[in-house]
Amino acid sequence: MNYAAPTQIESIVHALFEPMGTGGVYARTSRFERAIDGLVGLISRYRAPQTEVFKFPPVMSRKQLERSGYLKSFPHLLGCVSCLHGQETEIRALVDGAGASQDWASALSATDLVLAPAACYPLYPIVAARGRLGESGQQFDVTCDCFRHESSYEAGRFQSFRMREYVCIGSPEHVLAFRHDWMERAKEFADVLALPYRIASASDPFFGRAGKLMAVSQVEQELKFELLIPVNSQQNPTACMSFNYHRDHFGTTWGIETAAGNVAHTGCVAFGMDRLALALFATHGIDLQKWPKSAREALSV
Ligand code: ATP
Ligand code: ZN
Ligand code: MG
């Protein structure tokens, strides 16, 4: 199949979003949201029977995220909700004249909330609290607005973006089969949307020098794959989905047990909703009426 090369990504971004005064944060137009709504519906049609659905808010417990080990791996990406604490007079003194000085901002202190950096973190403690899993493990469909303090804002790298995930919790066999099936299904998904892609082994953006070793080991163990689609360039395609195997990390952290009483393994398949929508516009152009028939039908646009 011949695909149009993604061109003029800047003018596409200009047509789809309004800037909001800071990098990587945009007002999304109705044109963009039509593609998002189509993707939401299409992804829901892939939902396996018995899957439990959660919509998480954009904030989560700071303690839970700390316990998940996030600060060891990605402290540089995390955003924390901070507020002014204290009596009325103290707060009044800090904010009077705000704008001229930064005093009020330096007086902020952390609350017990962080901005969710991925959709699946709040799920594990909920599942752990329910006791042992059933015989065949369990699947979940989770959605969240996520925040990451990214260090660059090329097209498709937002500070605030939407993530949808299917998560599998069970034995290692359950999770590996789930991930394998989804890597096959993702090819169908990209084909029906007429998106050019490749699936490649990947590593997470771990922090610092020690992080480089963690990334090497993650690739060696094939814990992460990504579906890559050209958005900014053919040479550096953009990760629009990821397929992750966490082994027993969350099972051990939260004490999740399989029906047989073993530590549960977990895995997730993440859809970067804003990136998938942007990839559609980058590939097929901004006029939805001109998109390939199979994509328009699949997305009902
Ligand atoms: P990247 O490879 O771009 O650094 P990642 O490997 O950190 O992303 P994951 O943690 O696997 O990404 O997140 C799941 C999915 O969420 C990604 O495949 C991507 O589609 C989307 N995503 C991640 N970070 C961003 C972002 N800053 N803006 C938009 N979408 C994002
Ligand atoms: Zn996940
Ligand atoms: Mg990546």
Coordinates of C-alpha atoms and ligand atoms in Angstrom, one line a residue:
M1 CA 0.0 0.0 0.0
N2 CA 1.2 3.5 -0.7
Y3 CA 0.8 6.0 2.1
A4 CA 1.1 9.8 1.9
A5 CA 4.2 10.9 3.6
P6 CA 3.4 13.1 6.7
T7 CA 4.0 16.6 5.6
Q8 CA 3.9 20.0 7.1
I9 CA 3.3 18.9 10.6
E10 CA 3.4 22.5 11.9
S11 CA 0.5 23.6 9.7
I12 CA -1.4 20.5 10.8
V13 CA -0.8 21.3 14.4
H14 CA -1.9 24.9 13.7
A15 CA -5.2 23.6 12.1
L16 CA -6.0 21.2 15.0
F17 CA -5.1 23.1 18.1
E18 CA -5.1 26.6 19.7
P19 CA -2.0 27.4 21.9
M20 CA -2.7 27.9 25.6
G21 CA 0.3 30.1 26.5
T22 CA 2.8 27.3 27.4
G23 CA 4.6 24.5 25.7
G24 CA 3.0 21.1 25.1
V25 CA -0.5 22.2 26.2
Y26 CA -3.2 22.9 23.7
A27 CA -6.9 23.6 23.3
R28 CA -8.2 20.9 21.0
T29 CA -10.6 21.8 18.2
S30 CA -13.8 19.9 17.4
R31 CA -12.1 18.6 14.2
F32 CA -9.4 16.9 16.4
E33 CA -12.0 15.7 18.9
R34 CA -14.0 13.9 16.1
A35 CA -11.0 11.8 15.5
I36 CA -10.6 11.2 19.2
D37 CA -14.2 10.2 19.6
G38 CA -13.8 7.8 16.7
L39 CA -10.8 6.2 18.3
V40 CA -12.6 5.9 21.6
G41 CA -15.4 4.0 20.0
L42 CA -13.1 1.8 17.9
I43 CA -10.9 0.8 20.8
S44 CA -14.0 0.0 22.9
R45 CA -15.1 -2.5 20.2
Y46 CA -11.8 -4.4 20.8
R47 CA -12.7 -4.7 24.5
A48 CA -12.6 -8.4 25.6
P49 CA -15.7 -9.8 27.4
Q50 CA -15.7 -9.5 31.2
T51 CA -13.3 -6.5 31.1
E52 CA -13.9 -4.0 33.9
V53 CA -13.9 -0.3 33.0
F54 CA -12.5 2.5 35.1
K55 CA -12.2 6.2 34.3
F56 CA -9.6 7.7 36.6
P57 CA -9.4 11.4 37.4
P58 CA -6.2 13.3 36.4
V59 CA -4.8 13.2 39.9
M60 CA -3.9 10.2 42.1
S61 CA -2.5 9.5 45.5
R62 CA 1.1 10.7 45.9
K63 CA 1.8 7.8 48.4
Q64 CA 0.5 5.2 46.0
L65 CA 2.7 6.5 43.2
E66 CA 5.8 6.6 45.5
R67 CA 5.1 3.0 46.5
S68 CA 4.8 2.0 42.9
G69 CA 8.5 3.0 42.5
Y70 CA 7.8 5.9 40.1
L71 CA 10.4 8.2 41.7
K72 CA 13.2 5.6 41.2
S73 CA 12.6 5.5 37.5
F74 CA 11.0 8.8 36.3
P75 CA 11.3 11.6 38.9
H76 CA 12.0 14.0 36.1
L77 CA 8.6 13.5 34.5
L78 CA 6.4 13.8 37.6
G79 CA 4.2 16.7 38.4
C80 CA 2.9 17.1 42.0
V81 CA -0.1 19.1 43.1
S82 CA 1.1 21.9 45.3
C83 CA -1.0 24.4 47.3
L84 CA -0.6 27.3 49.6
H85 CA -1.0 26.1 53.2
G86 CA -1.5 28.3 56.2
Q87 CA -3.8 30.9 57.8
E88 CA -5.7 33.5 55.8
T89 CA -3.2 36.3 56.7
E90 CA -0.2 34.2 55.6
I91 CA -1.8 33.3 52.3
R92 CA -3.0 36.9 51.8
A93 CA 0.5 38.2 52.3
L94 CA 1.9 35.7 49.8
V95 CA -0.5 36.4 47.0
D96 CA -0.9 40.2 47.4
G97 CA 1.2 41.7 44.6
A98 CA 1.5 38.3 42.9
G99 CA 2.6 38.6 39.3
A100 CA 5.2 41.1 40.2
S101 CA 7.1 38.6 42.4
Q102 CA 7.4 34.8 42.5
D103 CA 7.1 34.6 46.3
W104 CA 3.8 32.9 46.2
A105 CA 5.1 30.2 43.9
S106 CA 8.1 29.5 46.1
A107 CA 5.8 29.2 49.1
L108 CA 3.8 26.4 47.5
S109 CA 4.1 23.0 49.2
A110 CA 3.1 19.5 48.2
T111 CA -0.3 18.0 48.8
D112 CA -1.0 14.3 48.9
L113 CA -1.8 14.3 45.2
V114 CA 0.3 14.0 42.1
L115 CA -0.8 14.3 38.4
A116 CA -1.2 10.8 37.0
P117 CA 1.7 10.0 34.7
A118 CA 0.0 6.9 33.2
A119 CA -3.5 5.4 33.4
C120 CA -2.8 2.1 35.1
Y121 CA -1.0 3.1 38.3
P122 CA -4.2 3.6 40.4
L123 CA -5.6 0.2 39.3
Y124 CA -3.2 -2.1 41.2
P125 CA -4.1 -1.1 44.8
I126 CA -7.8 -1.4 43.9
V127 CA -7.3 -4.9 42.6
A128 CA -5.1 -5.9 45.6
A129 CA -7.7 -4.8 48.1
R130 CA -10.2 -7.3 46.6
G131 CA -8.3 -10.4 47.5
R132 CA -7.2 -13.2 45.2
L133 CA -7.9 -13.1 41.5
G134 CA -10.2 -15.5 39.7
E135 CA -8.9 -18.6 37.8
S136 CA -8.4 -16.8 34.5
G137 CA -7.0 -13.5 35.9
Q138 CA -8.7 -10.3 35.0
Q139 CA -8.7 -7.6 32.3
F140 CA -9.4 -3.9 32.8
D141 CA -10.0 -0.9 30.5
V142 CA -8.7 2.3 32.1
T143 CA -8.6 5.9 30.9
C144 CA -6.9 8.9 32.4
D145 CA -5.7 12.4 31.5
C146 CA -1.9 12.2 32.1
F147 CA 0.8 14.7 32.8
R148 CA 4.5 14.5 32.1
H149 CA 7.1 17.1 32.5
E150 CA 8.7 16.5 29.1
S151 CA 12.0 18.1 28.2
S152 CA 10.9 18.9 24.6
Y153 CA 7.6 19.6 22.9
E154 CA 7.9 18.4 19.4
A155 CA 4.5 17.6 17.7
G156 CA 2.9 14.8 19.6
R157 CA 4.9 15.3 22.8
F158 CA 2.4 17.0 25.1
Q159 CA 2.6 17.8 28.8
S160 CA -1.0 16.9 29.2
F161 CA -2.4 14.1 27.1
R162 CA -5.0 11.3 27.2
M163 CA -4.1 7.7 27.7
R164 CA -6.3 4.6 27.4
E165 CA -5.1 1.2 28.5
Y166 CA -6.1 -2.4 28.5
V167 CA -4.5 -4.1 31.5
C168 CA -4.2 -7.8 32.3
I169 CA -3.5 -9.1 35.7
G170 CA -2.9 -12.9 36.3
S171 CA -0.3 -15.6 35.8
P172 CA 2.7 -14.9 33.6
E173 CA 1.1 -17.0 30.9
H174 CA -2.1 -14.9 31.0
V175 CA -0.2 -11.7 30.7
L176 CA 2.2 -12.8 28.0
A177 CA -0.7 -14.2 25.9
F178 CA -2.6 -11.0 26.4
R179 CA 0.4 -8.9 25.2
H180 CA 1.1 -11.2 22.3
D181 CA -2.5 -11.1 21.1
W182 CA -2.6 -7.3 21.4
M183 CA 0.6 -6.9 19.4
E184 CA -1.2 -8.8 16.6
R185 CA -4.4 -6.9 17.0
A186 CA -2.6 -3.6 16.9
K187 CA -1.5 -4.4 13.4
E188 CA -5.1 -4.9 12.3
F189 CA -6.0 -1.7 14.1
A190 CA -3.3 0.3 12.2
D191 CA -4.2 -1.4 8.9
V192 CA -7.9 -0.5 9.2
L193 CA -6.9 3.1 9.9
A194 CA -4.5 3.0 6.9
L195 CA -1.6 4.2 9.2
P196 CA 2.0 3.2 8.2
Y197 CA 3.7 1.6 11.2
R198 CA 6.3 -0.7 12.6
I199 CA 6.4 -2.4 16.0
A200 CA 9.8 -2.2 17.7
S201 CA 11.3 -3.2 21.0
A202 CA 11.6 -0.2 23.2
S203 CA 12.7 1.1 26.6
D204 CA 11.2 3.6 29.0
P205 CA 12.7 7.1 29.4
F206 CA 14.4 6.1 32.7
F207 CA 16.1 8.9 34.7
G208 CA 19.9 9.6 34.7
R209 CA 22.9 7.4 34.2
A210 CA 21.6 4.4 36.2
G211 CA 18.5 4.7 34.0
K212 CA 20.6 3.8 30.9
L213 CA 21.4 0.4 32.4
M214 CA 17.7 -0.1 33.3
A215 CA 16.8 0.7 29.7
V216 CA 19.3 -1.8 28.3
S217 CA 18.0 -4.5 30.6
Q218 CA 14.4 -3.7 29.6
V219 CA 15.2 -4.2 25.9
E220 CA 17.2 -7.4 26.6
Q221 CA 14.2 -8.8 28.4
E222 CA 11.7 -7.6 25.8
L223 CA 9.5 -6.0 28.4
K224 CA 8.4 -3.2 26.2
F225 CA 7.4 -2.8 22.5
E226 CA 6.0 0.2 20.7
L227 CA 3.8 0.8 17.7
L228 CA 5.7 3.6 15.8
I229 CA 4.0 5.8 13.2
P230 CA 5.8 8.6 11.3
V231 CA 4.4 12.0 12.6
N232 CA 7.3 14.3 12.6
S233 CA 9.6 12.3 10.3
Q234 CA 10.1 8.8 8.8
Q235 CA 13.5 8.6 10.6
N236 CA 12.1 9.2 14.1
P237 CA 8.6 7.8 14.1
T238 CA 6.4 8.5 17.1
A239 CA 5.3 5.9 19.7
C240 CA 1.5 5.8 19.5
M241 CA 0.9 2.6 21.4
S242 CA 3.0 0.6 23.9
F243 CA 2.9 -3.1 25.0
N244 CA 4.3 -3.5 28.4
Y245 CA 5.1 -6.5 30.6
H246 CA 5.8 -5.5 34.2
R247 CA 6.5 -9.1 35.4
D248 CA 5.7 -9.3 39.2
H249 CA 6.6 -5.6 39.9
F250 CA 3.1 -4.4 40.7
G251 CA 2.0 -7.8 42.0
T252 CA 4.8 -7.8 44.6
T253 CA 4.4 -4.1 45.4
W254 CA 0.7 -4.4 46.2
G255 CA 0.4 -8.0 47.2
I256 CA -1.8 -9.1 44.3
E257 CA -2.3 -12.9 44.3
T258 CA -3.5 -15.3 41.6
A259 CA -6.2 -17.9 42.3
A260 CA -3.4 -20.4 43.1
G261 CA -1.9 -18.0 45.6
N262 CA 1.2 -16.9 43.6
V263 CA 2.3 -13.4 43.0
A264 CA 0.3 -12.0 40.1
H265 CA 2.0 -10.7 37.0
T266 CA 0.7 -7.6 35.1
G267 CA 0.9 -6.1 31.7
C268 CA -0.7 -3.3 29.8
V269 CA -1.4 -2.1 26.3
A270 CA -1.5 1.7 26.1
F271 CA -3.1 3.9 23.4
G272 CA -1.7 7.4 23.2
M273 CA -5.0 8.9 22.2
D274 CA -3.8 12.3 21.2
R275 CA -0.8 10.8 19.3
L276 CA -3.0 8.4 17.4
A277 CA -5.4 11.2 16.4
L278 CA -2.5 13.4 15.4
A279 CA -1.0 10.5 13.4
L280 CA -4.3 10.2 11.5
F281 CA -4.2 13.8 10.5
A282 CA -0.5 13.7 9.7
T283 CA -1.0 10.7 7.4
H284 CA -4.3 11.5 5.8
G285 CA -4.6 15.3 5.9
I286 CA -6.8 17.6 7.9
D287 CA -10.0 17.0 5.8
L288 CA -11.7 14.0 7.4
Q289 CA -13.9 13.6 4.3
K290 CA -10.8 12.7 2.3
W291 CA -9.6 10.0 4.7
P292 CA -9.5 6.4 3.4
K293 CA -12.8 4.7 3.4
S294 CA -11.8 1.9 5.9
A295 CA -10.6 4.6 8.4
R296 CA -13.7 6.7 8.0
E297 CA -15.9 3.7 8.5
A298 CA -13.9 2.4 11.5
L299 CA -14.0 5.8 13.1
S300 CA -17.6 6.8 12.0
V301 CA -16.3 10.1 10.7
Ligands
ATP1 P1 8.0 8.1 24.4 O1 8.5 6.9 23.7 O2 7.4 9.1 23.5 O3 8.9 8.8 25.4 P2 6.9 6.5 26.5 O4 7.6 5.3 26.0 O5 7.3 7.2 27.7 O6 6.7 7.6 25.3 P3 4.6 5.1 27.6 O7 4.9 5.3 29.0 O8 4.7 3.7 27.0 O9 5.3 6.2 26.7 O10 3.1 5.7 27.4 C1 2.1 5.0 26.7 C2 1.7 5.8 25.5 O11 1.3 7.1 25.8 C3 2.8 6.1 24.5 O12 3.0 5.0 23.6 C4 2.3 7.3 23.8 O13 1.5 7.0 22.7 C5 1.6 8.1 24.8 N1 2.4 9.1 25.4 C6 3.5 9.0 26.3 N2 4.0 10.2 26.5 C7 3.3 11.1 25.8 C8 3.3 12.6 25.7 N3 4.2 13.3 26.3 N4 2.4 13.1 24.9 C9 1.5 12.4 24.2 N5 1.4 11.1 24.3 C10 2.3 10.4 25.1
ZN2 ZN 0.1 0.8 32.1
MG3 MG 9.0 5.2 24.4

